[in-house]
PDB file of C-alpha atoms in Angstrom:
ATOM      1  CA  UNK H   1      76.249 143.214 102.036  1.00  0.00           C
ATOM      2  CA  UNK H   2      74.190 139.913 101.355  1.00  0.00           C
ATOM      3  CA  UNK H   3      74.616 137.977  98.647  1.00  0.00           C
ATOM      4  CA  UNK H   4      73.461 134.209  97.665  1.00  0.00           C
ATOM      5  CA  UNK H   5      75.969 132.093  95.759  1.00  0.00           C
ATOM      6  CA  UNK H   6      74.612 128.641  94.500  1.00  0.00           C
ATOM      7  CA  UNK H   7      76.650 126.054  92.767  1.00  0.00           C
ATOM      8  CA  UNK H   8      76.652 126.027  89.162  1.00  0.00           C
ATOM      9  CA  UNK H   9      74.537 124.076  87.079  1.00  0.00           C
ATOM     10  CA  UNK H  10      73.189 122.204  85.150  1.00  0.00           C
ATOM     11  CA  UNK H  11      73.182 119.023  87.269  1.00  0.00           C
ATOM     12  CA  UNK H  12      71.780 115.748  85.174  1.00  0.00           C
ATOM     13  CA  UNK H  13      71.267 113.123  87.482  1.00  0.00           C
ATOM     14  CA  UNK H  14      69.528 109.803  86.518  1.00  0.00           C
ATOM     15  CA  UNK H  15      65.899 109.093  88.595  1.00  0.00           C
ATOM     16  CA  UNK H  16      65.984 107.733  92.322  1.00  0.00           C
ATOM     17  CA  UNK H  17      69.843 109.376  92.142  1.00  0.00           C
ATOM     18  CA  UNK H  18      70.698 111.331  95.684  1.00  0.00           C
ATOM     19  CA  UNK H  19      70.310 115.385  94.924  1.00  0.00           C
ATOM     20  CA  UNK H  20      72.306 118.131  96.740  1.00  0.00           C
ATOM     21  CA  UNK H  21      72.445 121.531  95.302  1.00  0.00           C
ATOM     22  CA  UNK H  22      75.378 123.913  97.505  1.00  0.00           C
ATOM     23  CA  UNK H  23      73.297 127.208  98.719  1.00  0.00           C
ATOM     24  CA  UNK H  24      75.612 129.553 101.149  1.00  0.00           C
ATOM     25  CA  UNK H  25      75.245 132.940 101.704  1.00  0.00           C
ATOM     26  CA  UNK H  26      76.533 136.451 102.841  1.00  0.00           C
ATOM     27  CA  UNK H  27      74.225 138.586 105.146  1.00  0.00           C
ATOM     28  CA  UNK H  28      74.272 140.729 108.404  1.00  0.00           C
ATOM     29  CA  UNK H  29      72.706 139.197 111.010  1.00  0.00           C
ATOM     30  CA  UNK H  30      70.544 135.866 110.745  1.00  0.00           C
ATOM     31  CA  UNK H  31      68.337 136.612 107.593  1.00  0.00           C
ATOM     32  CA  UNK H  32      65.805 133.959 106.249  1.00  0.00           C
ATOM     33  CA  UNK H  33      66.393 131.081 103.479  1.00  0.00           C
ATOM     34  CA  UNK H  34      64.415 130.186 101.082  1.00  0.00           C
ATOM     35  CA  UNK H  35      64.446 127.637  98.562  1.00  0.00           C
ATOM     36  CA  UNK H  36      62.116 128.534  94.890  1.00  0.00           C
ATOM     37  CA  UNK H  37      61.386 126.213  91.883  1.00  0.00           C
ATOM     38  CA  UNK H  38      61.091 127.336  88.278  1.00  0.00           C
ATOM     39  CA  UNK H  39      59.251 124.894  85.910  1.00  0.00           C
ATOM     40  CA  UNK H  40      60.235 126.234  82.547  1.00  0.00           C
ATOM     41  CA  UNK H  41      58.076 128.910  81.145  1.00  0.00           C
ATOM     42  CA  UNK H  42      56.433 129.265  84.510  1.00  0.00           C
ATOM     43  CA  UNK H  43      56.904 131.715  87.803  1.00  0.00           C
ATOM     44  CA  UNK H  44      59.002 130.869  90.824  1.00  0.00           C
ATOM     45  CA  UNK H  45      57.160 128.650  93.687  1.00  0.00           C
ATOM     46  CA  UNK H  46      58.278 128.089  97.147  1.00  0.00           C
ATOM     47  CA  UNK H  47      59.328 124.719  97.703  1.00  0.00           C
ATOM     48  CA  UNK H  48      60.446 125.610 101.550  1.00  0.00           C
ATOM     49  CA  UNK H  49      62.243 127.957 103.889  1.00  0.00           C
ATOM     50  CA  UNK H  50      64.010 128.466 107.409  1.00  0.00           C
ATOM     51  CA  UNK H  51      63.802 131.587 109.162  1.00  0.00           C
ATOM     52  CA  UNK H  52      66.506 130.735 112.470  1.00  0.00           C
ATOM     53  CA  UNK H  53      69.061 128.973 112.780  1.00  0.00           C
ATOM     54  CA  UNK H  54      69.148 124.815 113.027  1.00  0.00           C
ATOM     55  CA  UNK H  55      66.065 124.745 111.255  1.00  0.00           C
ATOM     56  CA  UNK H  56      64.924 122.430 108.894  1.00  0.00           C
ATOM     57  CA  UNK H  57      62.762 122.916 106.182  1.00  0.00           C
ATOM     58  CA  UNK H  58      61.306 120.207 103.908  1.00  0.00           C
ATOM     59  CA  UNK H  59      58.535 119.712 101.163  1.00  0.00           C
ATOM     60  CA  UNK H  60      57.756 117.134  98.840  1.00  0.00           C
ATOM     61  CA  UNK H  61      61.013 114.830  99.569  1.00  0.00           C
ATOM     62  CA  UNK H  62      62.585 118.008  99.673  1.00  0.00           C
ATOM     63  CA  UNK H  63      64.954 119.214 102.502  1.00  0.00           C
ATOM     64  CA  UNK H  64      67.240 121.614 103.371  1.00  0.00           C
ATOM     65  CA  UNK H  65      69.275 122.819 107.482  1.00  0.00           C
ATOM     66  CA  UNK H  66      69.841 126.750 107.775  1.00  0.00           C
ATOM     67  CA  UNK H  67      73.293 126.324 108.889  1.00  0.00           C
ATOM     68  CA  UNK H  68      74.599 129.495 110.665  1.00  0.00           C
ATOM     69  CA  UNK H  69      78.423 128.066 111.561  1.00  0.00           C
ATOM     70  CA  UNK H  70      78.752 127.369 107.716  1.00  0.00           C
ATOM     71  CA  UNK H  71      76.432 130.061 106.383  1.00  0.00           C
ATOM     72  CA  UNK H  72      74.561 127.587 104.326  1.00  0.00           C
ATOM     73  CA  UNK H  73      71.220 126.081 103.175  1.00  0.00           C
ATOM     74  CA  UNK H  74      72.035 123.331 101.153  1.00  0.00           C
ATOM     75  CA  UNK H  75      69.247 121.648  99.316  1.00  0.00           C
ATOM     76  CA  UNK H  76      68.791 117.689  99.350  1.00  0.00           C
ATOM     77  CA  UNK H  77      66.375 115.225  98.259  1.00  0.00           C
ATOM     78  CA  UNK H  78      66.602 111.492  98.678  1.00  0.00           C
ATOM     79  CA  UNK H  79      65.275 110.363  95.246  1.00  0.00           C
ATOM     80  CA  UNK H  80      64.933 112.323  92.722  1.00  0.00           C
ATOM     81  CA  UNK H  81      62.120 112.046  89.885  1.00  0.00           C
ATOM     82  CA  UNK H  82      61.974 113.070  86.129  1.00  0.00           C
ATOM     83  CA  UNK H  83      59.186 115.632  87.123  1.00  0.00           C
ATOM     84  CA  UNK H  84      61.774 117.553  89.232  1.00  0.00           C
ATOM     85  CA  UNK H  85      63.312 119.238  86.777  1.00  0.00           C
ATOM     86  CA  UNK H  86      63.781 122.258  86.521  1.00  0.00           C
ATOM     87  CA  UNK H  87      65.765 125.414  88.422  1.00  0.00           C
ATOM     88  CA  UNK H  88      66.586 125.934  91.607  1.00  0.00           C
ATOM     89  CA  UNK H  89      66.469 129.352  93.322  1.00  0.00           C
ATOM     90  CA  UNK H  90      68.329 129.832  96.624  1.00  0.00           C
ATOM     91  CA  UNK H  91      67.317 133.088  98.705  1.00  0.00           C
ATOM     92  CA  UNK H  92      67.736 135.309 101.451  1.00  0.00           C
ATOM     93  CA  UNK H  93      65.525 137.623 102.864  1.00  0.00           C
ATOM     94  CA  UNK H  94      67.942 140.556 104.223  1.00  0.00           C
ATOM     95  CA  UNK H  95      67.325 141.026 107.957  1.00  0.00           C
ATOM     96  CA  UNK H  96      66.930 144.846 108.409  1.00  0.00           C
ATOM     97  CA  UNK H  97      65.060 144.681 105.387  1.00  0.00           C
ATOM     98  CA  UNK H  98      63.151 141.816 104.849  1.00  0.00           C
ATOM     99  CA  UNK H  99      60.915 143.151 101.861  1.00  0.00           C
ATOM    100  CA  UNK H 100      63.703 142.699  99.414  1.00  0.00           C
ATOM    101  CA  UNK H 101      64.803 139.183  98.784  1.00  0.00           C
ATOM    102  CA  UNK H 102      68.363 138.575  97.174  1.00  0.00           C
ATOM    103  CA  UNK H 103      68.812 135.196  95.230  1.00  0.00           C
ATOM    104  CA  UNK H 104      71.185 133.182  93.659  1.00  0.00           C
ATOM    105  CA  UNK H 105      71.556 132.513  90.005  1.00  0.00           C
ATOM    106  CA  UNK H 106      70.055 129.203  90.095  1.00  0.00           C
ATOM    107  CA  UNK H 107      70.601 125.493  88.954  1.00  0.00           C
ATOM    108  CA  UNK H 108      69.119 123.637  86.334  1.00  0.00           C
ATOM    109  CA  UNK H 109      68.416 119.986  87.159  1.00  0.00           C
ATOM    110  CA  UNK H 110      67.608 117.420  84.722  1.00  0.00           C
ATOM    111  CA  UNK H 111      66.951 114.130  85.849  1.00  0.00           C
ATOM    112  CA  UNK H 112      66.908 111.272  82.985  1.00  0.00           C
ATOM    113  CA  UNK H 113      64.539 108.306  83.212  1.00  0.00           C
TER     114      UNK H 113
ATOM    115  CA  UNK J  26      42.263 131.505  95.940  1.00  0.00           C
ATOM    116  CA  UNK J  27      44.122 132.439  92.493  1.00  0.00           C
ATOM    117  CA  UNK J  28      47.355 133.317  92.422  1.00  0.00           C
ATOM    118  CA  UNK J  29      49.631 136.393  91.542  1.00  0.00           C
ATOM    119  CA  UNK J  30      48.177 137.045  87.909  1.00  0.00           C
ATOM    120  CA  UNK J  31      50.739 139.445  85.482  1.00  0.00           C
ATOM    121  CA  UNK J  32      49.974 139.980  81.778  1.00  0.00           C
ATOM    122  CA  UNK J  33      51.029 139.788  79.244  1.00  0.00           C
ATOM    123  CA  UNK J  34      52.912 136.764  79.743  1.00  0.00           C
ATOM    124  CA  UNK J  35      55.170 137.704  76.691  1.00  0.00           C
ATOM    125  CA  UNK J  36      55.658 141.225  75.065  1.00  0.00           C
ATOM    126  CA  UNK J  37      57.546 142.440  72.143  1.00  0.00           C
ATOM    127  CA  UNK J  38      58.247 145.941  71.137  1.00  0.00           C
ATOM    128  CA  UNK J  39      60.589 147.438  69.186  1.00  0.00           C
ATOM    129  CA  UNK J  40      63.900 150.234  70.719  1.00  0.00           C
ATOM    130  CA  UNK J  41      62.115 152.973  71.581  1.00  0.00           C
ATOM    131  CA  UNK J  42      58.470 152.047  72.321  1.00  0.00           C
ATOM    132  CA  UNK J  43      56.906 151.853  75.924  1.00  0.00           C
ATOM    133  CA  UNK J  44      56.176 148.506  77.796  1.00  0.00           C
ATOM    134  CA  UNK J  45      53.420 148.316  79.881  1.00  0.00           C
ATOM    135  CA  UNK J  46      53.828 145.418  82.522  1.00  0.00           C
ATOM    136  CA  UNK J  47      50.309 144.473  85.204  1.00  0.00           C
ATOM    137  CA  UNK J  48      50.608 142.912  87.880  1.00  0.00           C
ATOM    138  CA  UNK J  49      47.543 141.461  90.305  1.00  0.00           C
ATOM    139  CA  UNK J  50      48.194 140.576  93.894  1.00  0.00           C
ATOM    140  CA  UNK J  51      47.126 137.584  95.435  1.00  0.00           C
ATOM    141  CA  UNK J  52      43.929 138.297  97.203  1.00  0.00           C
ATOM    142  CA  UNK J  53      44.210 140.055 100.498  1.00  0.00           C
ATOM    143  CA  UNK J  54      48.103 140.653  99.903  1.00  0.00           C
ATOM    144  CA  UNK J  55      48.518 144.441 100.532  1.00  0.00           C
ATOM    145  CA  UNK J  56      52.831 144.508  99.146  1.00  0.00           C
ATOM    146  CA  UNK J  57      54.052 143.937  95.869  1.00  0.00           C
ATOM    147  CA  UNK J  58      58.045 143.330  94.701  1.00  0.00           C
ATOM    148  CA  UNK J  59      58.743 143.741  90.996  1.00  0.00           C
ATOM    149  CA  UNK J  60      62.030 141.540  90.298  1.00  0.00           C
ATOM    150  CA  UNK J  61      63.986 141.349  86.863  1.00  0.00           C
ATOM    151  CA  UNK J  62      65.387 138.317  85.886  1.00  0.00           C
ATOM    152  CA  UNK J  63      68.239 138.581  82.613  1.00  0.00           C
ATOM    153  CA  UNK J  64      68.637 135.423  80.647  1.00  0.00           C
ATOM    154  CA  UNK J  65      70.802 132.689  82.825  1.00  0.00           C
ATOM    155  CA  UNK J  66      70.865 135.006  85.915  1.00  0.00           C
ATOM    156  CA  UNK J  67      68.788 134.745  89.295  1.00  0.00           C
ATOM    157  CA  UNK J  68      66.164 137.533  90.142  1.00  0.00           C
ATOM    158  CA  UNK J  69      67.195 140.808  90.947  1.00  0.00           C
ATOM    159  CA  UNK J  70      65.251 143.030  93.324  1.00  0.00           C
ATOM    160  CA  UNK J  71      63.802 146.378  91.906  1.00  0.00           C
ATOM    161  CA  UNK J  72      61.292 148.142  93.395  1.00  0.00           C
ATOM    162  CA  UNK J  73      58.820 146.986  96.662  1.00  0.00           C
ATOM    163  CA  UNK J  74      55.665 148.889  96.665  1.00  0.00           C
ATOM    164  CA  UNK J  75      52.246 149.078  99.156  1.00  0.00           C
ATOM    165  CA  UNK J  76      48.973 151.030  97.905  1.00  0.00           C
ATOM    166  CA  UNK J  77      49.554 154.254  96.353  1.00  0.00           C
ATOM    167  CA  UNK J  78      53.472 154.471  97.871  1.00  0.00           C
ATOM    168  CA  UNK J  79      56.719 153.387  96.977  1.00  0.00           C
ATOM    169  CA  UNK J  80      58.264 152.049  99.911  1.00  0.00           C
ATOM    170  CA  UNK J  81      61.919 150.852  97.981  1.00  0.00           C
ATOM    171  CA  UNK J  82      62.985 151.316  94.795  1.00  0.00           C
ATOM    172  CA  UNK J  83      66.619 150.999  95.348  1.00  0.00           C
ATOM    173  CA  UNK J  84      66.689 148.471  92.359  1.00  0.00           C
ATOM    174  CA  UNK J  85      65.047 150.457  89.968  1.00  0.00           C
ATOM    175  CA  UNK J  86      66.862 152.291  87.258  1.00  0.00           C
ATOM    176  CA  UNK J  87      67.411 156.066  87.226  1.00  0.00           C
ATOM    177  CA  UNK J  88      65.611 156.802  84.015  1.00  0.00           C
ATOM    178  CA  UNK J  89      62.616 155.296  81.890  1.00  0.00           C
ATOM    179  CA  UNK J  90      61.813 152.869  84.652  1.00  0.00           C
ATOM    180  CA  UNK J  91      58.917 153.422  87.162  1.00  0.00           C
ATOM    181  CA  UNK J  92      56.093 151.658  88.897  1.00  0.00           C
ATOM    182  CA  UNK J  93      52.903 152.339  90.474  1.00  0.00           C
ATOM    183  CA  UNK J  94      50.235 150.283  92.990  1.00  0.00           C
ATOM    184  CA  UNK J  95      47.098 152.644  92.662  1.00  0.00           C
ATOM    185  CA  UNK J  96      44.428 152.352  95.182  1.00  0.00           C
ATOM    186  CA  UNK J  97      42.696 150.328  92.746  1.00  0.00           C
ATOM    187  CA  UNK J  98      43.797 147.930  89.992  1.00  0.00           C
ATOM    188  CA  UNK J  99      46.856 146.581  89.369  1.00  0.00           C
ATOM    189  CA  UNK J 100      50.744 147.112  90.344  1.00  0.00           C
ATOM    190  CA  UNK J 101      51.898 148.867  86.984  1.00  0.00           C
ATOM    191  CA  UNK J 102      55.678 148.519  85.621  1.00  0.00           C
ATOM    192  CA  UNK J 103      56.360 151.165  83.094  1.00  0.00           C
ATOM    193  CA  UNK J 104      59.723 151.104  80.700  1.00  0.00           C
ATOM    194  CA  UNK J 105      59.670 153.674  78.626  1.00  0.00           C
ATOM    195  CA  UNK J 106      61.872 154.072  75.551  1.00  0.00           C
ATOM    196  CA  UNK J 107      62.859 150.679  75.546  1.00  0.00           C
ATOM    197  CA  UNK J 108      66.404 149.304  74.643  1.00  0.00           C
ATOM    198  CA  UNK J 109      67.510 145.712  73.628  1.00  0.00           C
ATOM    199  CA  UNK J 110      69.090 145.540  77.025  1.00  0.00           C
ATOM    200  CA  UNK J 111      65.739 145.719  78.603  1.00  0.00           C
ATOM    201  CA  UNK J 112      64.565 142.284  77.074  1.00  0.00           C
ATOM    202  CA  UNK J 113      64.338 139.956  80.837  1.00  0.00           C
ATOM    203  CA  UNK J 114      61.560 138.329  82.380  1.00  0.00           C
ATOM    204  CA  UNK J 115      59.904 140.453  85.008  1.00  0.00           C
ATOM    205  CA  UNK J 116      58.322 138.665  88.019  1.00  0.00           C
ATOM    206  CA  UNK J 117      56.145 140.427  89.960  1.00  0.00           C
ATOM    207  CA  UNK J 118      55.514 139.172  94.093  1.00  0.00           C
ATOM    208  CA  UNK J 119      52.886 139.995  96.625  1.00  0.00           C
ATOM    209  CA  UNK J 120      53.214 138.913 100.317  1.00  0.00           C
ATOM    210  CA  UNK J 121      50.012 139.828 102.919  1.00  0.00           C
ATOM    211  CA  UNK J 122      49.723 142.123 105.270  1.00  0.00           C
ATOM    212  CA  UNK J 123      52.250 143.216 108.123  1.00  0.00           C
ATOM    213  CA  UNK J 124      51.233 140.832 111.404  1.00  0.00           C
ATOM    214  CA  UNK J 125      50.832 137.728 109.516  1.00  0.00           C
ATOM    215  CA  UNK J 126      53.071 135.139 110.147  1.00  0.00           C
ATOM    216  CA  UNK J 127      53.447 134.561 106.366  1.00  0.00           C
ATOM    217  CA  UNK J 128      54.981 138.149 105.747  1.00  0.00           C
ATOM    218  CA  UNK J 129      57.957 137.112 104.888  1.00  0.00           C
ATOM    219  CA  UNK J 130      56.817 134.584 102.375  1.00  0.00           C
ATOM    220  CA  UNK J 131      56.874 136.042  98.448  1.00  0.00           C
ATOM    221  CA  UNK J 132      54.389 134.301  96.081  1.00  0.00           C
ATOM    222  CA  UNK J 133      55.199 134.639  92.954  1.00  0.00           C
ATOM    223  CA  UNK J 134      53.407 135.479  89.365  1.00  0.00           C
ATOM    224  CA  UNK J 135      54.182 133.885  86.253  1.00  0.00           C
ATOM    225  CA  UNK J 136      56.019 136.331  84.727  1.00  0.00           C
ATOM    226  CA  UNK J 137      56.488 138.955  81.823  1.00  0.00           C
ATOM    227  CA  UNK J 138      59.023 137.772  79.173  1.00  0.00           C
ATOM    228  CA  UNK J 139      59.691 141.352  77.156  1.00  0.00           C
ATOM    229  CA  UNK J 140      62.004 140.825  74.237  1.00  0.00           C
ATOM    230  CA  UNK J 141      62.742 144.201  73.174  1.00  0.00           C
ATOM    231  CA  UNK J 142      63.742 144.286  68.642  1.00  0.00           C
TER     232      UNK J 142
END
C-alpha cells in the first residue's frame, strides 16, 4: 500500500540553523511528493513537489530530491528563520490513483530568535 | 483569484446534533477532496468528489457521514448524529480540471475545526 512516514517532531532549532526534516515513503510505482506547510490555525499550502524521479523541488530557501533508490523526499533549508515555523506535511500522491493524496503526520518546527 | 473558502472555520455541537461543513472551490477547479485531520495526526483522505458524482469515497465512514458537490454551490460535508470522536479539523481541496498540468496539485482551504460536547 502507500504510506508516508516523517520523522517525529517537534524540531526547535535556533535562526540561520541548517533544517532537514526525514520524509520516505511506501508506494507502487513512482507516485508524486509533495511537501505542505501549516501556519497554526491556518490550511495546508504547498511549499513544493517532485513528480519523477531525481527531481528537485525548491521554494522560498526551501528544497527537497525525490529519491527513488532510498524512497525519500527529505526536506532541507539552508537557514532557517523565526517565521518558518510551523508543521511540515510530507505527501504522496498514489500513482494509479492520483486524486487521493496520503500524508505523513507532520513536524512541528520552532525556530528561536 | 481567492482561494479554497470553507465555513465555518470553527463549529461546536453537542453528541447527537448534525454538522454541516461548506466548502468553495477555487475558481475554475472542477474536483474537490474532503480530508480529516485528528488532533496530532496528518490528513487522512475521505471522500474525492466532481459535480453532482462521487468519484471515491473509500475514506468515508459507513454511517452518518456523506458529502455532496451539487451542480451549483458548494461541496457539502454532512455528519450526522455527531459523537465526541468526530471533533477533527476537516480540510477541504480542489485541484482544476483533467488536462492541466497542475492536476495533480491540491490547494487547500482553511479548514473546519468541529469540536463535538
Amino acid at each position: 500500500g502507500n504510506s508516508v512516514t516523517q520523522m517525529e517532531g517537534p524540531v526547535t532549532l535556533s535562526e540561520e540553523a541548517f533544517l532537514t526534516i526525514n520524509c520516505t515513503y511506501t508506494a507502487t510505482g513512482y507516485p508524486s511528493l509533495f511537501w505542505y506547510v501549516q501556519y497554526p490555525g491556518e490550511g495546508l499550502q504547498l511549499l513544493l513537489k517532485a513528480t519523477k524521479a531525481d527531481d528537485k523541488g525548491s521554494n522560498k530557501g526551501f528544497e527537497a530530491t525525490y529519491r527513488k533508490e532510498t524512497t525519500s523526499f527529505h526536506l532541507e533549508k539552508g537557514s532557517v528563520q523565526v517565521s518558518d515555523s510551523a508543521v511540515y506535511f510530507c505527501a504522496l500522491s498514489a500513482v494509479y490513483n492520483f486524486n487521493k493524496f496520503y500524508f505523513g503526520s507532520g513536524t512541528k518546527l520552532n525556530v528561536k530568535p | 483569484n481567492a482561494g479554497v473558502m470553507q465555513n465555518p472555520r470553527h463549529l461546536v455541537r453537542r453528541r447527537g446534533q448534525e454538522a454541516r461543513l461548506r466548502c468553495s472551490p477555487m475558481k475554475g477547479h472542477s474536483h474537490v477532496y474532503w480530508y480529516r485531520q485528528l488532533p496530532e495526526e496528518g490528513l487522512k483522505f475521505m471522500v474525492y468528489l466532481q459535480k453532482e458524482n462521487i468519484i471515491d469515497e473509500s475514506g468515508m465512514p459507513k454511517e452518518r457521514f456523506s458529502a455532496e458537490f451539487p451542480k451549483e454551490g458548494p461541496s457539502i460535508l454532512r455528519i450526522q448524529q455527531v459523537v465526541r470522536g468526530d471533533s477533527a479539523a476537516y480540510f477541504c481541496a480542489s485541484s482544476p480540471p483533467r488536462g492541466d498540468e497542475q492536476t495533480e496539485t491540491q490547494y487547500f482551504g482553511p479548514g473546519t475545526r468541529l469540536l463535538v460536547l
